[in-house]
PDB file of C-alpha atoms in Angstrom:
ATOM      1  CA  MET A1159      -0.040   0.042  -0.006  1.00 66.00           C
ATOM      2  CA  ILE A1160       1.183   3.521  -0.740  1.00 75.00           C
ATOM      3  CA  LYS A1161       1.684   6.172   1.957  1.00 69.00           C
ATOM      4  CA  ILE A1162       0.403   9.735   1.612  1.00 71.00           C
ATOM      5  CA  VAL A1163       0.682  11.903   4.702  1.00 68.00           C
ATOM      6  CA  GLY A1164      -2.704  12.463   6.377  1.00 70.00           C
ATOM      7  CA  GLN A1165      -4.653  10.200   4.081  1.00 83.00           C
ATOM      8  CA  ASN A1166      -4.383   6.845   5.932  1.00 86.00           C
ATOM      9  CA  GLN A1167      -8.124   6.272   6.365  1.00 91.00           C
ATOM     10  CA  ILE A1168      -8.851   6.921   2.705  1.00 92.00           C
ATOM     11  CA  LEU A1169      -6.046   4.648   1.598  1.00 91.00           C
ATOM     12  CA  GLU A1170      -7.251   1.937   3.918  1.00 93.00           C
ATOM     13  CA  ASP A1171     -10.790   2.253   2.479  1.00 95.00           C
ATOM     14  CA  ILE A1172      -9.394   2.177  -1.065  1.00 96.00           C
ATOM     15  CA  SER A1173      -7.382  -0.969  -0.352  1.00 95.00           C
ATOM     16  CA  ILE A1174     -10.539  -2.677   0.979  1.00 97.00           C
ATOM     17  CA  GLN A1175     -12.407  -1.652  -2.233  1.00 97.00           C
ATOM     18  CA  ILE A1176      -9.596  -2.978  -4.402  1.00 97.00           C
ATOM     19  CA  ASN A1177      -9.763  -6.342  -2.648  1.00 97.00           C
ATOM     20  CA  ALA A1178     -13.587  -6.456  -2.942  1.00 97.00           C
ATOM     21  CA  SER A1179     -13.344  -5.645  -6.679  1.00 97.00           C
ATOM     22  CA  ARG A1180     -10.814  -8.343  -7.218  1.00 96.00           C
ATOM     23  CA  ILE A1181     -12.848 -10.962  -5.336  1.00 97.00           C
ATOM     24  CA  LYS A1182     -16.047  -9.999  -7.358  1.00 96.00           C
ATOM     25  CA  LYS A1183     -13.945  -9.888 -10.552  1.00 96.00           C
ATOM     26  CA  GLU A1184     -15.442  -6.411 -11.277  1.00 95.00           C
ATOM     27  CA  PRO A1185     -13.843  -3.118 -12.142  1.00 96.00           C
ATOM     28  CA  PHE A1186     -13.089  -0.719  -9.302  1.00 98.00           C
ATOM     29  CA  PRO A1187     -16.123   1.531  -8.786  1.00 98.00           C
ATOM     30  CA  HIS A1188     -16.273   4.939 -10.405  1.00 98.00           C
ATOM     31  CA  THR A1189     -14.650   7.342  -7.889  1.00 98.00           C
ATOM     32  CA  ILE A1190     -14.414  11.104  -7.357  1.00 98.00           C
ATOM     33  CA  ILE A1191     -11.508  12.426  -5.411  1.00 97.00           C
ATOM     34  CA  SER A1192     -11.498  16.056  -4.333  1.00 97.00           C
ATOM     35  CA  GLY A1193      -8.969  18.123  -2.427  1.00 94.00           C
ATOM     36  CA  PRO A1194      -6.273  20.716  -2.773  1.00 93.00           C
ATOM     37  CA  SER A1195      -3.664  20.517  -5.513  1.00 92.00           C
ATOM     38  CA  GLY A1196      -0.653  18.384  -4.622  1.00 89.00           C
ATOM     39  CA  HIS A1197      -2.338  16.177  -2.012  1.00 89.00           C
ATOM     40  CA  GLY A1198      -2.276  12.878  -3.904  1.00 92.00           C
ATOM     41  CA  LYS A1199      -5.305  12.638  -6.205  1.00 96.00           C
ATOM     42  CA  THR A1200      -3.188  11.476  -9.154  1.00 96.00           C
ATOM     43  CA  THR A1201      -0.954   9.204  -7.023  1.00 94.00           C
ATOM     44  CA  ILE A1202      -3.956   7.455  -5.498  1.00 96.00           C
ATOM     45  CA  SER A1203      -5.499   6.992  -8.925  1.00 97.00           C
ATOM     46  CA  LYS A1204      -2.221   5.459 -10.299  1.00 96.00           C
ATOM     47  CA  PHE A1205      -2.113   3.157  -7.208  1.00 95.00           C
ATOM     48  CA  ILE A1206      -5.694   1.942  -7.973  1.00 97.00           C
ATOM     49  CA  ALA A1207      -4.777   1.314 -11.630  1.00 97.00           C
ATOM     50  CA  GLU A1208      -1.599  -0.610 -10.700  1.00 95.00           C
ATOM     51  CA  SER A1209      -3.499  -2.632  -8.030  1.00 96.00           C
ATOM     52  CA  MET A1210      -6.296  -3.500 -10.387  1.00 97.00           C
ATOM     53  CA  GLY A1211      -3.986  -4.310 -13.301  1.00 96.00           C
ATOM     54  CA  GLY A1212      -5.460  -1.817 -15.649  1.00 95.00           C
ATOM     55  CA  THR A1213      -3.867   0.831 -17.822  1.00 97.00           C
ATOM     56  CA  PHE A1214      -3.777   4.313 -16.297  1.00 98.00           C
ATOM     57  CA  ILE A1215      -5.255   6.813 -18.860  1.00 97.00           C
ATOM     58  CA  SER A1216      -4.842  10.415 -17.826  1.00 97.00           C
ATOM     59  CA  LEU A1217      -7.137  13.065 -19.311  1.00 97.00           C
ATOM     60  CA  SER A1218      -7.949  16.614 -18.385  1.00 96.00           C
ATOM     61  CA  GLY A1219     -11.481  17.997 -18.170  1.00 96.00           C
ATOM     62  CA  ASN A1220     -10.173  20.841 -20.383  1.00 95.00           C
ATOM     63  CA  GLU A1221      -9.605  18.204 -23.181  1.00 94.00           C
ATOM     64  CA  ILE A1222     -13.343  17.218 -23.104  1.00 96.00           C
ATOM     65  CA  GLN A1223     -15.296  20.245 -24.374  1.00 95.00           C
ATOM     66  CA  ASP A1224     -17.949  18.505 -26.459  1.00 94.00           C
ATOM     67  CA  ARG A1225     -19.343  14.978 -27.273  1.00 93.00           C
ATOM     68  CA  ASN A1226     -16.751  14.513 -30.033  1.00 94.00           C
ATOM     69  CA  ASP A1227     -13.877  15.128 -27.564  1.00 95.00           C
ATOM     70  CA  LEU A1228     -15.459  12.595 -25.214  1.00 95.00           C
ATOM     71  CA  SER A1229     -15.746  10.057 -28.098  1.00 94.00           C
ATOM     72  CA  ASP A1230     -12.156  10.641 -29.147  1.00 94.00           C
ATOM     73  CA  GLN A1231     -10.951   9.759 -25.649  1.00 92.00           C
ATOM     74  CA  ILE A1232     -13.407   7.092 -24.447  1.00 94.00           C
ATOM     75  CA  LEU A1233     -13.814   4.879 -27.485  1.00 93.00           C
ATOM     76  CA  TRP A1234     -10.200   3.610 -27.125  1.00 92.00           C
ATOM     77  CA  VAL A1235     -10.674   2.394 -23.567  1.00 96.00           C
ATOM     78  CA  LYS A1236     -10.125  -1.291 -22.823  1.00 96.00           C
ATOM     79  CA  GLY A1237     -11.830  -3.366 -20.132  1.00 96.00           C
ATOM     80  CA  GLY A1238     -10.280  -2.759 -16.730  1.00 96.00           C
ATOM     81  CA  ASP A1239      -8.560   0.512 -17.648  1.00 97.00           C
ATOM     82  CA  ILE A1240      -8.581   3.425 -15.187  1.00 98.00           C
ATOM     83  CA  VAL A1241      -9.578   6.694 -16.855  1.00 98.00           C
ATOM     84  CA  PHE A1242      -8.408   9.494 -14.676  1.00 98.00           C
ATOM     85  CA  ILE A1243     -10.041  12.907 -15.532  1.00 98.00           C
ATOM     86  CA  ASP A1244      -8.095  15.621 -13.776  1.00 97.00           C
ATOM     87  CA  GLU A1245     -10.044  18.814 -13.236  1.00 97.00           C
ATOM     88  CA  ILE A1246     -13.253  17.060 -14.109  1.00 97.00           C
ATOM     89  CA  HIS A1247     -15.168  20.187 -13.260  1.00 95.00           C
ATOM     90  CA  CYS A1248     -13.665  21.763 -16.440  1.00 96.00           C
ATOM     91  CA  ILE A1249     -15.541  19.412 -18.795  1.00 96.00           C
ATOM     92  CA  GLY A1250     -17.377  21.535 -21.412  1.00 91.00           C
ATOM     93  CA  LYS A1251     -20.824  22.697 -20.846  1.00 85.00           C
ATOM     94  CA  LYS A1252     -21.931  22.385 -24.483  1.00 87.00           C
ATOM     95  CA  GLU A1253     -25.259  20.675 -24.865  1.00 81.00           C
ATOM     96  CA  GLY A1254     -25.043  16.924 -24.464  1.00 88.00           C
ATOM     97  CA  THR A1255     -21.410  16.649 -23.283  1.00 93.00           C
ATOM     98  CA  ILE A1256     -22.132  15.930 -19.586  1.00 92.00           C
ATOM     99  CA  GLU A1257     -25.233  13.903 -20.493  1.00 93.00           C
ATOM    100  CA  ALA A1258     -23.107  11.710 -22.770  1.00 94.00           C
ATOM    101  CA  LEU A1259     -20.680  11.174 -19.877  1.00 95.00           C
ATOM    102  CA  TYR A1260     -23.608  10.053 -17.691  1.00 95.00           C
ATOM    103  CA  ILE A1261     -24.472   7.309 -20.202  1.00 95.00           C
ATOM    104  CA  VAL A1262     -20.833   6.258 -20.510  1.00 96.00           C
ATOM    105  CA  LEU A1263     -20.567   5.936 -16.686  1.00 97.00           C
ATOM    106  CA  GLU A1264     -23.835   4.153 -16.184  1.00 96.00           C
ATOM    107  CA  GLU A1265     -24.330   2.022 -19.327  1.00 97.00           C
ATOM    108  CA  PHE A1266     -20.810   1.873 -20.849  1.00 97.00           C
ATOM    109  CA  LYS A1267     -22.230   3.143 -24.164  1.00 96.00           C
ATOM    110  CA  LEU A1268     -21.448   6.168 -26.325  1.00 94.00           C
ATOM    111  CA  SER A1269     -23.029   7.012 -29.697  1.00 89.00           C
ATOM    112  CA  GLY A1270     -24.138   3.457 -30.306  1.00 92.00           C
ATOM    113  CA  TYR A1271     -20.798   1.918 -29.285  1.00 95.00           C
ATOM    114  CA  ILE A1272     -20.483  -0.395 -26.366  1.00 96.00           C
ATOM    115  CA  ILE A1273     -17.433   0.476 -24.183  1.00 96.00           C
ATOM    116  CA  PRO A1274     -15.704  -2.242 -22.200  1.00 97.00           C
ATOM    117  CA  LYS A1275     -16.221  -1.869 -18.474  1.00 97.00           C
ATOM    118  CA  PHE A1276     -13.647   0.498 -17.034  1.00 97.00           C
ATOM    119  CA  THR A1277     -13.255   2.760 -13.984  1.00 98.00           C
ATOM    120  CA  CYS A1278     -13.554   6.497 -14.169  1.00 98.00           C
ATOM    121  CA  ILE A1279     -11.732   8.451 -11.480  1.00 98.00           C
ATOM    122  CA  GLY A1280     -12.553  12.150 -11.445  1.00 98.00           C
ATOM    123  CA  ALA A1281     -10.262  14.577  -9.615  1.00 98.00           C
ATOM    124  CA  THR A1282     -11.264  18.086  -8.693  1.00 97.00           C
ATOM    125  CA  THR A1283     -10.161  20.802  -6.336  1.00 95.00           C
ATOM    126  CA  ASP A1284     -13.788  21.766  -5.720  1.00 94.00           C
ATOM    127  CA  ILE A1285     -16.511  19.164  -5.880  1.00 94.00           C
ATOM    128  CA  SER A1286     -19.186  21.813  -5.620  1.00 95.00           C
ATOM    129  CA  LEU A1287     -18.379  22.856  -9.199  1.00 94.00           C
ATOM    130  CA  LEU A1288     -19.747  19.514 -10.464  1.00 94.00           C
ATOM    131  CA  PRO A1289     -23.422  19.179 -11.221  1.00 94.00           C
ATOM    132  CA  GLN A1290     -25.180  16.943  -8.718  1.00 95.00           C
ATOM    133  CA  PRO A1291     -26.271  14.449 -11.337  1.00 94.00           C
ATOM    134  CA  LEU A1292     -22.559  13.927 -12.315  1.00 95.00           C
ATOM    135  CA  ARG A1293     -21.539  13.572  -8.686  1.00 96.00           C
ATOM    136  CA  ASP A1294     -24.299  10.911  -8.294  1.00 96.00           C
ATOM    137  CA  ARG A1295     -22.662   8.753 -11.041  1.00 96.00           C
ATOM    138  CA  PHE A1296     -19.618   8.195  -8.867  1.00 97.00           C
ATOM    139  CA  ILE A1297     -20.028   5.387  -6.349  1.00 97.00           C
ATOM    140  CA  LEU A1298     -17.098   6.304  -4.162  1.00 98.00           C
ATOM    141  CA  LYS A1299     -16.324   9.839  -3.070  1.00 97.00           C
ATOM    142  CA  TYR A1300     -13.162  10.856  -1.152  1.00 97.00           C
ATOM    143  CA  ARG A1301     -12.183  14.314   0.127  1.00 96.00           C
ATOM    144  CA  LEU A1302      -8.415  14.513   0.774  1.00 93.00           C
ATOM    145  CA  LYS A1303      -7.437  16.266   3.942  1.00 83.00           C
ATOM    146  CA  SER A1304      -5.202  19.335   3.756  1.00 79.00           C
TER     147      SER A1304
END
């Protein structure tokens, strides 16, 4: 297990979730991690990917400004991958972008394509900037301590 100062309880919970996912032979649940810059959101996400044996795919919310951007990034995902979206609150507000992400997270489908089951980990410095329906799509929610 990794060590990040002040985050022991969160790391312990994540380790339990990793073990449960392995036992069930299911992807790690979609997760949102919030907290100040430099407190371990990316490190924790890489740890999850390594522990689950998936490829760590790093994206930025700034790279996803419309449905086409989402398609360009998500349609290449393989089963078991960990898609880390840093600054997820920056995803474009163009009509249909967030709604398309909802379908990807819930049904693993996008524009008629079936996407292999993967894990999305969203990172944000301020979870209140995410619309509630998007927050609701993430099973696990962690707030890193400063």
